[in-house]
Amino acid sequence: MTARLKAIYHVRGEAGSIEARAQAIAVEQSVEMPVDAIDDAFVLSEIVGRVESIAEISPGTFEVEVGLSAETISDDPGQLLNMLFGNTSLHDDVTLHDMVLPPEVIACFGGPHQGLDGLRARVGARDRALTCSALKPQGLPSPDLADLAHRLALGGLDYIKDDHGLADQAFSPFAQRAAACAEAVRLASEFTGHQTRYIPSVSGHLDRMRQQLEFARDVGIDTVMIAPMIAGFSNVWLLAREYPDVAFLAHPTMGGASRIAPTLLISRLFRLVGADGVIFPNSGGRFGYSRETCKAIAARALEPWESLQSSAPIPAGGMTLERVPEMLSFYGADVILLVGGALLSARSELVAATKAFTAAVADHNYA
Amino acid sequence: MTARLKAIYHVRGEAGSIEARAQAIAVEQSVEMPVDAIDDAFVLSEIVGRVESIAEISPGTFEVEVGLSAETISDDPGQLLNMLFGNTSLHDDVTLHDMVLPPEVIACFGGPHQGLDGLRARVGARDRALTCSALKPQGLPSPDLADLAHRLALGGLDYIKDDHGLADQAFSPFAQRAAACAEAVRLASEFTGHQTRYIPSVSGHLDRMRQQLEFARDVGIDTVMIAPMIAGFSNVWLLAREYPDVAFLAHPTMGGASRIAPTLLISRLFRLVGADGVIFPNSGGRFGYSRETCKAIAARALEPWESLQSSAPIPAGGMTLERVPEMLSFYGADVILLVGGALLSARSELVAATKAFTAAVADHNYA
């Protein structure tokens, strides 16, 4: 038998009809045609999706496990998404809850090159949590963004990333912005003695992202942000293979709510295609993920998974300085704390506020 | 003032808090930071999203219109998605219902090159609906798929497409499959005298899709299928620009349910990036779209929209021969009818069943 993967769905339904519904999902996600019109022995035994288990996990909600041949995926991460959830994503009664991949599929995709360890090594921070902030608002000219980056770097941050809204717009074109921000951060790092990294956001079609990566490398940048749901999984994966020395942070924009479990999408799928760090909305911020969900996202991004590097968890989305001790107690040291707008609100006191942030992280008792 | 676009959301909420929620969405989708920490006059007047209207459309559901600067999109379709729904897609209380784009943005993206008229011209069918079927199941070797294609073409179909599960797998690699199916359809067309077209599904990262398109052109193929939600909007758009003589059909896989209105996603966004035809789940099949939704999807794909070509509506997903007259009465002649599994179920009678399908479409009274 060929290697098989498992897609795990949560399906709303009734006990009397769930078996038929599960079977319909298994067919929809594999051969997508009446099974009794299939003669081919290989297709019948290997390719037609198989319902492997059905369990009622709460009243009216069933966990359905469907086995699929790994051959249907070949070596393409986009095709993995297609097989896991493609047409079934169009059905309102189903969410994609989890997946189980055979080792050879995981090895084929390869995951992150740097992981949390690599992100630590870049900034020389071994035992503490890492710090990050964001350049915004979009609409500012590149010199103003570079000035912000300079002041944030003077505050001793580890990473300073573009807002995910920053693309290749007329008000701060990618090349101009990346060059200016990288230089501003380099100058501040010389002053502080700390190796702060600037992280530009790459976007657009594959050719354009590749051009942006080439340009970024030319100006000394070794870490970038990318949005897998917009760029396309296959393209993110390819870039992570083509630029093994670059660290990639995944942004969850367009990740949808409630249709693909975030512990799968963010901690597994983004990691599988090569995200060295994964940004996600922390509980108690502007988004609705629970504490349990956030804990699970972080744990899964870090836990051993075959031979893959970890993805650094990056909780974000409305975090404040006041929450730093609580977040560190909750996540421990294996985390990158991202505080964006709350630092920018300090305005002329930006450097001081940033220093307070980095000091709180450095001085925290992680024991 | 710079050109502006409008994002239209449906938000679940209460009258007492909807203004604050609408304002929060406008900020999330633009500057993503506290507005009172912004000094820049251009950012404040042009870039910060503006709530333009709020209307309760049913008890507890509000239509919220947010205006955004077109400068935030630049010329990238992926960035359009990011600005319309990016982080807000992570909120459970909001769906993206519609958008209004300024003429210059629509012209910049350009839409389909062939549209329904071009798809009609390819197969020499002027006044009737067009016909289509699908090659499946995946798992069959290429010669078997080519044999199916041959028999479907002998039945006089206009278009024969790959199942969207067919990618570049070992059991039927793209190049081998495309060459075999194109040749099988060409031979059948010589026999019938009708210009049937084979439509391979292109998939993978941009480089790979481009290789597939080059190969397809080399073996005489001029129409392909692509999945924008997996390939990435920016890449679909680029390919449609690079291959202006090729017709692109968009498949809705991974299109999700209930978070982006299908009349927006399928009829507008897929059309905007260049889909000459849009496949969607017809009512009464395996998917839950209502008749009204399907009618609206088709009408919008065809209706005049600035200077853009139409996208041919392709209702599908469990259609049968018995439904052909009803579907033609419902959609009229400006439609491509796609019957897949129901034809394949005819097995040894496949050619006869296909002839019955094409005859029903040819003989229908469209008056």
mmCIF file of C-alpha atoms in Angstrom, chain A residues 8-329:
data_model
loop_
_atom_site.group_PDB
_atom_site.id
_atom_site.type_symbol
_atom_site.label_atom_id
_atom_site.label_comp_id
_atom_site.label_asym_id
_atom_site.label_seq_id
_atom_site.Cartn_x
_atom_site.Cartn_y
_atom_site.Cartn_z
ATOM 1 C CA ILE A 8 -9.482 15.199 10.283
ATOM 2 C CA TYR A 9 -12.720 17.150 9.999
ATOM 3 C CA HIS A 10 -15.273 18.417 12.459
ATOM 4 C CA VAL A 11 -18.691 17.996 10.927
ATOM 5 C CA ARG A 12 -22.023 19.286 12.196
ATOM 6 C CA GLY A 13 -24.703 16.688 11.677
ATOM 7 C CA GLU A 14 -26.963 14.039 13.074
ATOM 8 C CA ALA A 15 -26.098 10.541 14.174
ATOM 9 C CA GLY A 16 -28.447 9.032 11.600
ATOM 10 C CA SER A 17 -26.797 10.670 8.613
ATOM 11 C CA ILE A 18 -23.181 11.183 9.659
ATOM 12 C CA GLU A 19 -21.892 7.997 8.059
ATOM 13 C CA ALA A 20 -23.250 8.988 4.678
ATOM 14 C CA ARG A 21 -21.957 12.549 5.101
ATOM 15 C CA ALA A 22 -18.484 11.266 6.061
ATOM 16 C CA GLN A 23 -18.430 9.003 3.026
ATOM 17 C CA ALA A 24 -19.471 11.909 0.811
ATOM 18 C CA ILE A 25 -16.563 13.983 2.147
ATOM 19 C CA ALA A 26 -14.125 11.129 1.527
ATOM 20 C CA VAL A 27 -15.318 10.902 -2.086
ATOM 21 C CA GLU A 28 -15.411 14.682 -2.622
ATOM 22 C CA GLN A 29 -11.808 14.984 -1.408
ATOM 23 C CA SER A 30 -10.495 12.190 -3.618
ATOM 24 C CA VAL A 31 -12.160 10.958 -6.799
ATOM 25 C CA GLU A 32 -15.104 13.368 -6.837
ATOM 26 C CA MET A 33 -17.340 11.004 -8.790
ATOM 27 C CA PRO A 34 -19.712 8.095 -8.129
ATOM 28 C CA VAL A 35 -17.538 5.288 -6.752
ATOM 29 C CA ASP A 36 -19.647 2.621 -8.428
ATOM 30 C CA ALA A 37 -18.630 4.044 -11.799
ATOM 31 C CA ILE A 38 -14.966 3.257 -11.071
ATOM 32 C CA ASP A 39 -13.450 -0.009 -12.336
ATOM 33 C CA ASP A 40 -9.751 0.594 -11.836
ATOM 34 C CA ALA A 41 -8.426 -1.606 -9.013
ATOM 35 C CA PHE A 42 -5.628 0.805 -8.029
ATOM 36 C CA VAL A 43 -8.044 3.737 -7.826
ATOM 37 C CA LEU A 44 -10.533 1.748 -5.781
ATOM 38 C CA SER A 45 -7.971 0.409 -3.314
ATOM 39 C CA GLU A 46 -5.624 3.397 -3.032
ATOM 40 C CA ILE A 47 -7.120 6.631 -4.310
ATOM 41 C CA VAL A 48 -10.747 6.669 -3.162
ATOM 42 C CA GLY A 49 -10.763 8.399 0.239
ATOM 43 C CA ARG A 50 -11.542 6.102 3.151
ATOM 44 C CA VAL A 51 -13.529 7.030 6.242
ATOM 45 C CA GLU A 52 -11.302 5.704 9.024
ATOM 46 C CA SER A 53 -13.298 6.802 12.052
ATOM 47 C CA ILE A 54 -16.321 8.791 13.155
ATOM 48 C CA ALA A 55 -16.762 9.974 16.747
ATOM 49 C CA GLU A 56 -19.307 12.341 18.263
ATOM 50 C CA ILE A 57 -17.166 14.851 20.165
ATOM 51 C CA SER A 58 -20.013 17.086 21.341
ATOM 52 C CA PRO A 59 -23.748 16.966 20.711
ATOM 53 C CA GLY A 60 -24.253 17.354 16.981
ATOM 54 C CA THR A 61 -20.544 17.604 16.137
ATOM 55 C CA PHE A 62 -18.559 14.645 14.824
ATOM 56 C CA GLU A 63 -14.869 14.133 14.294
ATOM 57 C CA VAL A 64 -14.389 12.373 10.970
ATOM 58 C CA GLU A 65 -11.035 10.961 9.914
ATOM 59 C CA VAL A 66 -10.471 10.412 6.196
ATOM 60 C CA GLY A 67 -7.446 8.557 4.816
ATOM 61 C CA LEU A 68 -5.982 9.680 1.491
ATOM 62 C CA SER A 69 -3.117 8.381 -0.612
ATOM 63 C CA ALA A 70 0.039 10.507 -0.379
ATOM 64 C CA GLU A 71 0.442 9.950 -4.112
ATOM 65 C CA THR A 72 -2.435 12.358 -4.716
ATOM 66 C CA ILE A 73 -0.293 15.201 -3.332
ATOM 67 C CA SER A 74 2.880 14.506 -5.233
ATOM 68 C CA ASP A 75 5.413 17.112 -4.024
ATOM 69 C CA ASP A 76 3.245 20.226 -4.079
ATOM 70 C CA PRO A 77 2.092 22.086 -0.931
ATOM 71 C CA GLY A 78 -0.772 23.713 -2.817
ATOM 72 C CA GLN A 79 -2.012 20.291 -3.823
ATOM 73 C CA LEU A 80 -1.825 19.261 -0.157
ATOM 74 C CA LEU A 81 -4.317 22.045 0.654
ATOM 75 C CA ASN A 82 -6.446 21.013 -2.311
ATOM 76 C CA MET A 83 -6.603 17.407 -1.107
ATOM 77 C CA LEU A 84 -7.162 18.296 2.557
ATOM 78 C CA PHE A 85 -9.941 20.828 2.141
ATOM 79 C CA GLY A 86 -10.426 21.961 -1.498
ATOM 80 C CA ASN A 87 -14.067 21.485 -2.438
ATOM 81 C CA THR A 88 -15.079 20.612 1.104
ATOM 82 C CA SER A 89 -14.152 24.172 2.120
ATOM 83 C CA LEU A 90 -17.265 25.176 0.149
ATOM 84 C CA HIS A 91 -19.475 23.233 2.558
ATOM 85 C CA ASP A 92 -20.753 25.114 5.581
ATOM 86 C CA ASP A 93 -21.015 22.142 7.922
ATOM 87 C CA VAL A 94 -17.322 21.179 7.928
ATOM 88 C CA THR A 95 -14.131 22.601 9.386
ATOM 89 C CA LEU A 96 -10.693 21.153 8.756
ATOM 90 C CA HIS A 97 -9.472 20.330 12.220
ATOM 91 C CA ASP A 98 -6.168 18.546 11.782
ATOM 92 C CA MET A 99 -4.011 16.321 9.594
ATOM 93 C CA VAL A 100 -1.582 13.472 10.039
ATOM 94 C CA LEU A 101 1.147 13.226 7.408
ATOM 95 C CA PRO A 102 3.429 10.278 6.700
ATOM 96 C CA PRO A 103 7.132 10.953 7.430
ATOM 97 C CA GLU A 104 8.085 10.944 3.752
ATOM 98 C CA VAL A 105 5.662 13.783 2.965
ATOM 99 C CA ILE A 106 6.998 15.843 5.853
ATOM 100 C CA ALA A 107 10.572 15.184 4.758
ATOM 101 C CA CYS A 108 9.688 16.069 1.165
ATOM 102 C CA PHE A 109 8.384 19.500 2.149
ATOM 103 C CA GLY A 110 11.188 20.072 4.642
ATOM 104 C CA GLY A 111 9.812 22.884 6.819
ATOM 105 C CA PRO A 112 11.837 25.778 8.282
ATOM 106 C CA HIS A 113 15.571 26.155 7.758
ATOM 107 C CA GLN A 114 16.250 28.333 10.805
ATOM 108 C CA GLY A 115 13.454 27.756 13.297
ATOM 109 C CA LEU A 116 13.483 29.330 16.717
ATOM 110 C CA ASP A 117 17.145 28.401 17.272
ATOM 111 C CA GLY A 118 18.190 30.167 14.096
ATOM 112 C CA LEU A 119 16.146 33.248 14.986
ATOM 113 C CA ARG A 120 17.848 33.291 18.403
ATOM 114 C CA ALA A 121 21.301 32.915 16.856
ATOM 115 C CA ARG A 122 20.725 35.844 14.470
ATOM 116 C CA VAL A 123 20.312 38.251 17.393
ATOM 117 C CA GLY A 124 22.532 36.492 19.939
ATOM 118 C CA ALA A 125 19.769 35.886 22.466
ATOM 119 C CA ARG A 126 19.979 32.437 24.025
ATOM 120 C CA ASP A 127 17.880 32.145 27.153
ATOM 121 C CA ARG A 128 15.225 34.830 27.039
ATOM 122 C CA ALA A 129 12.175 35.539 24.938
ATOM 123 C CA LEU A 130 12.780 37.529 21.760
ATOM 124 C CA THR A 131 11.297 40.953 21.014
ATOM 125 C CA CYS A 132 9.737 42.374 17.882
ATOM 126 C CA SER A 133 7.834 45.448 16.756
ATOM 127 C CA ALA A 134 6.202 46.626 13.543
ATOM 128 C CA LEU A 135 6.668 49.585 11.193
ATOM 129 C CA LYS A 136 3.421 51.400 10.468
ATOM 130 C CA PRO A 137 1.203 53.064 9.437
ATOM 131 C CA GLN A 138 1.333 52.400 5.738
ATOM 132 C CA GLY A 139 1.208 55.667 3.849
ATOM 133 C CA LEU A 140 4.323 57.093 5.521
ATOM 134 C CA PRO A 141 7.231 57.781 3.153
ATOM 135 C CA SER A 142 10.263 55.482 3.415
ATOM 136 C CA PRO A 143 12.446 57.970 5.340
ATOM 137 C CA ASP A 144 9.790 58.257 8.048
ATOM 138 C CA LEU A 145 9.523 54.474 8.323
ATOM 139 C CA ALA A 146 13.318 54.282 8.467
ATOM 140 C CA ASP A 147 13.320 56.870 11.235
ATOM 141 C CA LEU A 148 10.825 54.764 13.185
ATOM 142 C CA ALA A 149 12.958 51.683 12.586
ATOM 143 C CA HIS A 150 16.026 53.540 13.819
ATOM 144 C CA ARG A 151 14.351 54.580 17.051
ATOM 145 C CA LEU A 152 12.870 51.125 17.663
ATOM 146 C CA ALA A 153 16.331 49.644 17.127
ATOM 147 C CA LEU A 154 17.833 52.144 19.567
ATOM 148 C CA GLY A 155 15.431 50.653 22.105
ATOM 149 C CA GLY A 156 17.239 47.332 21.715
ATOM 150 C CA LEU A 157 14.638 45.201 19.925
ATOM 151 C CA ASP A 158 15.624 41.913 18.291
ATOM 152 C CA TYR A 159 13.372 42.187 15.252
ATOM 153 C CA ILE A 160 11.539 45.037 13.539
ATOM 154 C CA LYS A 161 9.106 43.970 10.851
ATOM 155 C CA ASP A 162 7.065 45.737 8.224
ATOM 156 C CA ASP A 163 3.360 45.986 8.899
ATOM 157 C CA HIS A 164 1.662 43.347 6.736
ATOM 158 C CA GLY A 165 -0.149 46.165 4.917
ATOM 159 C CA LEU A 166 3.178 47.439 3.550
ATOM 160 C CA ALA A 167 3.629 46.070 0.030
ATOM 161 C CA ASP A 168 5.208 47.770 -2.958
ATOM 162 C CA GLN A 169 3.221 50.992 -2.904
ATOM 163 C CA ALA A 170 4.112 54.388 -4.368
ATOM 164 C CA PHE A 171 4.331 55.969 -0.901
ATOM 165 C CA SER A 172 7.144 53.559 0.184
ATOM 166 C CA PRO A 173 8.288 51.294 -2.669
ATOM 167 C CA PHE A 174 9.774 48.021 -1.494
ATOM 168 C CA ALA A 175 13.375 48.588 -2.597
ATOM 169 C CA GLN A 176 13.531 52.136 -1.314
ATOM 170 C CA ARG A 177 11.923 51.210 2.012
ATOM 171 C CA ALA A 178 13.976 48.065 2.554
ATOM 172 C CA ALA A 179 17.252 49.825 1.836
ATOM 173 C CA ALA A 180 16.412 52.768 4.072
ATOM 174 C CA CYS A 181 15.124 50.673 6.985
ATOM 175 C CA ALA A 182 17.992 48.172 6.806
ATOM 176 C CA GLU A 183 20.511 51.001 6.895
ATOM 177 C CA ALA A 184 18.705 52.788 9.731
ATOM 178 C CA VAL A 185 18.645 49.606 11.791
ATOM 179 C CA ARG A 186 22.296 48.859 11.003
ATOM 180 C CA LEU A 187 23.359 52.283 12.232
ATOM 181 C CA ALA A 188 21.349 51.900 15.430
ATOM 182 C CA SER A 189 22.826 48.436 15.986
ATOM 183 C CA GLU A 190 26.325 49.866 15.723
ATOM 184 C CA PHE A 191 25.370 52.305 18.414
ATOM 185 C CA THR A 192 23.677 49.815 20.765
ATOM 186 C CA GLY A 193 25.968 46.885 20.048
ATOM 187 C CA HIS A 194 22.911 44.639 19.642
ATOM 188 C CA GLN A 195 22.254 42.822 16.362
ATOM 189 C CA THR A 196 18.752 44.081 15.637
ATOM 190 C CA ARG A 197 17.258 42.726 12.395
ATOM 191 C CA TYR A 198 14.872 44.520 10.027
ATOM 192 C CA ILE A 199 12.242 42.245 8.430
ATOM 193 C CA PRO A 200 10.633 43.512 5.208
ATOM 194 C CA SER A 201 7.348 42.065 3.995
ATOM 195 C CA VAL A 202 7.629 40.407 0.582
ATOM 196 C CA SER A 203 4.489 40.306 -1.568
ATOM 197 C CA GLY A 204 3.148 39.993 -5.088
ATOM 198 C CA HIS A 205 3.621 37.182 -7.587
ATOM 199 C CA LEU A 206 6.540 34.772 -7.296
ATOM 200 C CA ASP A 207 8.840 36.671 -9.661
ATOM 201 C CA ARG A 208 8.317 39.850 -7.684
ATOM 202 C CA MET A 209 8.866 38.183 -4.315
ATOM 203 C CA ARG A 210 12.062 36.695 -5.697
ATOM 204 C CA GLN A 211 13.234 40.117 -6.868
ATOM 205 C CA GLN A 212 12.447 41.507 -3.419
ATOM 206 C CA LEU A 213 14.407 38.701 -1.758
ATOM 207 C CA GLU A 214 17.388 39.309 -4.036
ATOM 208 C CA PHE A 215 17.288 42.992 -3.287
ATOM 209 C CA ALA A 216 16.907 42.350 0.441
ATOM 210 C CA ARG A 217 19.925 40.064 0.490
ATOM 211 C CA ASP A 218 21.944 42.662 -1.390
ATOM 212 C CA VAL A 219 21.346 45.196 1.385
ATOM 213 C CA GLY A 220 22.218 42.698 4.123
ATOM 214 C CA ILE A 221 18.732 41.519 5.125
ATOM 215 C CA ASP A 222 18.455 37.866 6.195
ATOM 216 C CA THR A 223 14.872 37.671 7.498
ATOM 217 C CA VAL A 224 11.612 38.424 5.663
ATOM 218 C CA MET A 225 7.866 38.203 6.292
ATOM 219 C CA ILE A 226 5.454 36.500 3.890
ATOM 220 C CA ALA A 227 1.684 35.793 3.849
ATOM 221 C CA PRO A 228 1.128 32.146 2.790
ATOM 222 C CA MET A 229 -2.639 32.488 2.252
ATOM 223 C CA ILE A 230 -2.046 35.265 -0.300
ATOM 224 C CA ALA A 231 1.305 34.251 -1.799
ATOM 225 C CA GLY A 232 0.189 30.634 -2.257
ATOM 226 C CA PHE A 233 1.657 27.742 -0.286
ATOM 227 C CA SER A 234 3.598 26.380 -3.258
ATOM 228 C CA ASN A 235 5.379 29.688 -3.759
ATOM 229 C CA VAL A 236 6.253 30.135 -0.080
ATOM 230 C CA TRP A 237 7.676 26.631 -0.035
ATOM 231 C CA LEU A 238 9.719 27.253 -3.179
ATOM 232 C CA LEU A 239 11.194 30.492 -1.822
ATOM 233 C CA ALA A 240 12.112 28.820 1.476
ATOM 234 C CA ARG A 241 13.984 26.158 -0.552
ATOM 235 C CA GLU A 242 15.645 28.718 -2.838
ATOM 236 C CA TYR A 243 16.803 30.919 0.038
ATOM 237 C CA PRO A 244 17.877 28.481 2.747
ATOM 238 C CA ASP A 245 19.892 31.160 4.566
ATOM 239 C CA VAL A 246 16.918 33.489 4.876
ATOM 240 C CA ALA A 247 14.479 33.194 7.790
ATOM 241 C CA PHE A 248 10.796 33.460 6.844
ATOM 242 C CA LEU A 249 8.090 34.689 9.216
ATOM 243 C CA ALA A 250 4.534 33.743 8.212
ATOM 244 C CA HIS A 251 1.723 36.298 8.604
ATOM 245 C CA PRO A 252 -1.804 34.894 9.029
ATOM 246 C CA THR A 253 -3.642 37.520 6.943
ATOM 247 C CA MET A 254 -6.526 36.015 4.891
ATOM 248 C CA GLY A 255 -6.298 32.952 7.145
ATOM 249 C CA GLY A 256 -10.028 33.072 7.731
ATOM 250 C CA ALA A 257 -11.705 32.250 10.984
ATOM 251 C CA SER A 258 -13.352 29.066 12.020
ATOM 252 C CA ARG A 259 -12.924 27.005 8.860
ATOM 253 C CA ILE A 260 -9.376 25.692 9.329
ATOM 254 C CA ALA A 261 -8.235 25.185 12.921
ATOM 255 C CA PRO A 262 -5.427 27.673 13.675
ATOM 256 C CA THR A 263 -3.395 24.935 15.358
ATOM 257 C CA LEU A 264 -3.350 23.237 11.963
ATOM 258 C CA LEU A 265 -3.060 26.234 9.651
ATOM 259 C CA ILE A 266 -0.530 28.236 11.629
ATOM 260 C CA SER A 267 1.444 25.655 13.588
ATOM 261 C CA ARG A 268 1.523 22.824 11.070
ATOM 262 C CA LEU A 269 0.820 23.999 7.539
ATOM 263 C CA PHE A 270 2.794 27.265 7.743
ATOM 264 C CA ARG A 271 5.622 25.348 9.455
ATOM 265 C CA LEU A 272 5.565 22.602 6.861
ATOM 266 C CA VAL A 273 6.194 25.002 3.991
ATOM 267 C CA GLY A 274 9.082 26.676 5.784
ATOM 268 C CA ALA A 275 7.979 29.384 8.239
ATOM 269 C CA ASP A 276 10.772 29.946 10.762
ATOM 270 C CA GLY A 277 8.348 31.987 12.841
ATOM 271 C CA VAL A 278 4.545 32.204 12.848
ATOM 272 C CA ILE A 279 2.653 35.363 13.781
ATOM 273 C CA PHE A 280 -0.755 34.779 15.357
ATOM 274 C CA PRO A 281 -3.387 36.856 17.195
ATOM 275 C CA ASN A 282 -2.844 36.526 20.919
ATOM 276 C CA SER A 283 -5.794 36.134 23.252
ATOM 277 C CA GLY A 284 -7.033 39.308 24.869
ATOM 278 C CA GLY A 285 -5.990 41.487 21.933
ATOM 279 C CA ARG A 286 -7.970 42.563 18.898
ATOM 280 C CA PHE A 287 -8.843 38.988 17.888
ATOM 281 C CA GLY A 288 -10.909 36.229 19.393
ATOM 282 C CA TYR A 289 -8.553 33.270 19.852
ATOM 283 C CA SER A 290 -8.825 31.785 23.346
ATOM 284 C CA ARG A 291 -5.893 31.329 25.735
ATOM 285 C CA GLU A 292 -6.092 27.585 25.191
ATOM 286 C CA THR A 293 -5.937 27.999 21.417
ATOM 287 C CA CYS A 294 -2.938 30.309 21.688
ATOM 288 C CA LYS A 295 -1.139 27.956 24.048
ATOM 289 C CA ALA A 296 -1.781 25.091 21.646
ATOM 290 C CA ILE A 297 -0.603 27.115 18.635
ATOM 291 C CA ALA A 298 2.692 27.889 20.386
ATOM 292 C CA ALA A 299 3.207 24.360 21.701
ATOM 293 C CA ARG A 300 2.614 22.832 18.306
ATOM 294 C CA ALA A 301 4.866 25.269 16.498
ATOM 295 C CA LEU A 302 7.693 24.225 18.843
ATOM 296 C CA GLU A 303 7.057 20.534 19.460
ATOM 297 C CA PRO A 304 9.187 17.909 17.724
ATOM 298 C CA TRP A 305 7.711 16.961 14.351
ATOM 299 C CA GLU A 306 9.776 14.422 12.492
ATOM 300 C CA SER A 307 13.042 16.078 11.483
ATOM 301 C CA LEU A 308 11.581 19.574 11.051
ATOM 302 C CA GLN A 309 12.954 22.696 12.693
ATOM 303 C CA SER A 310 10.583 24.521 15.003
ATOM 304 C CA SER A 311 8.625 27.629 14.040
ATOM 305 C CA ALA A 312 9.025 30.426 16.586
ATOM 306 C CA PRO A 313 5.617 31.410 18.039
ATOM 307 C CA ILE A 314 4.949 35.143 17.623
ATOM 308 C CA PRO A 315 1.772 36.152 19.503
ATOM 309 C CA ALA A 316 0.623 39.624 18.436
ATOM 310 C CA GLY A 317 -2.384 41.759 17.571
ATOM 311 C CA GLY A 318 -2.910 44.519 20.096
ATOM 312 C CA MET A 319 -0.298 43.575 22.686
ATOM 313 C CA THR A 320 0.870 46.174 25.239
ATOM 314 C CA LEU A 321 3.886 46.691 27.486
ATOM 315 C CA GLU A 322 1.721 45.995 30.515
ATOM 316 C CA ARG A 323 1.044 42.477 29.258
ATOM 317 C CA VAL A 324 4.696 41.500 28.838
ATOM 318 C CA PRO A 325 5.156 39.784 32.239
ATOM 319 C CA GLU A 326 1.889 37.907 31.882
ATOM 320 C CA MET A 327 2.737 36.794 28.339
ATOM 321 C CA LEU A 328 6.193 35.628 29.382
ATOM 322 C CA SER A 329 4.728 33.650 32.274
#
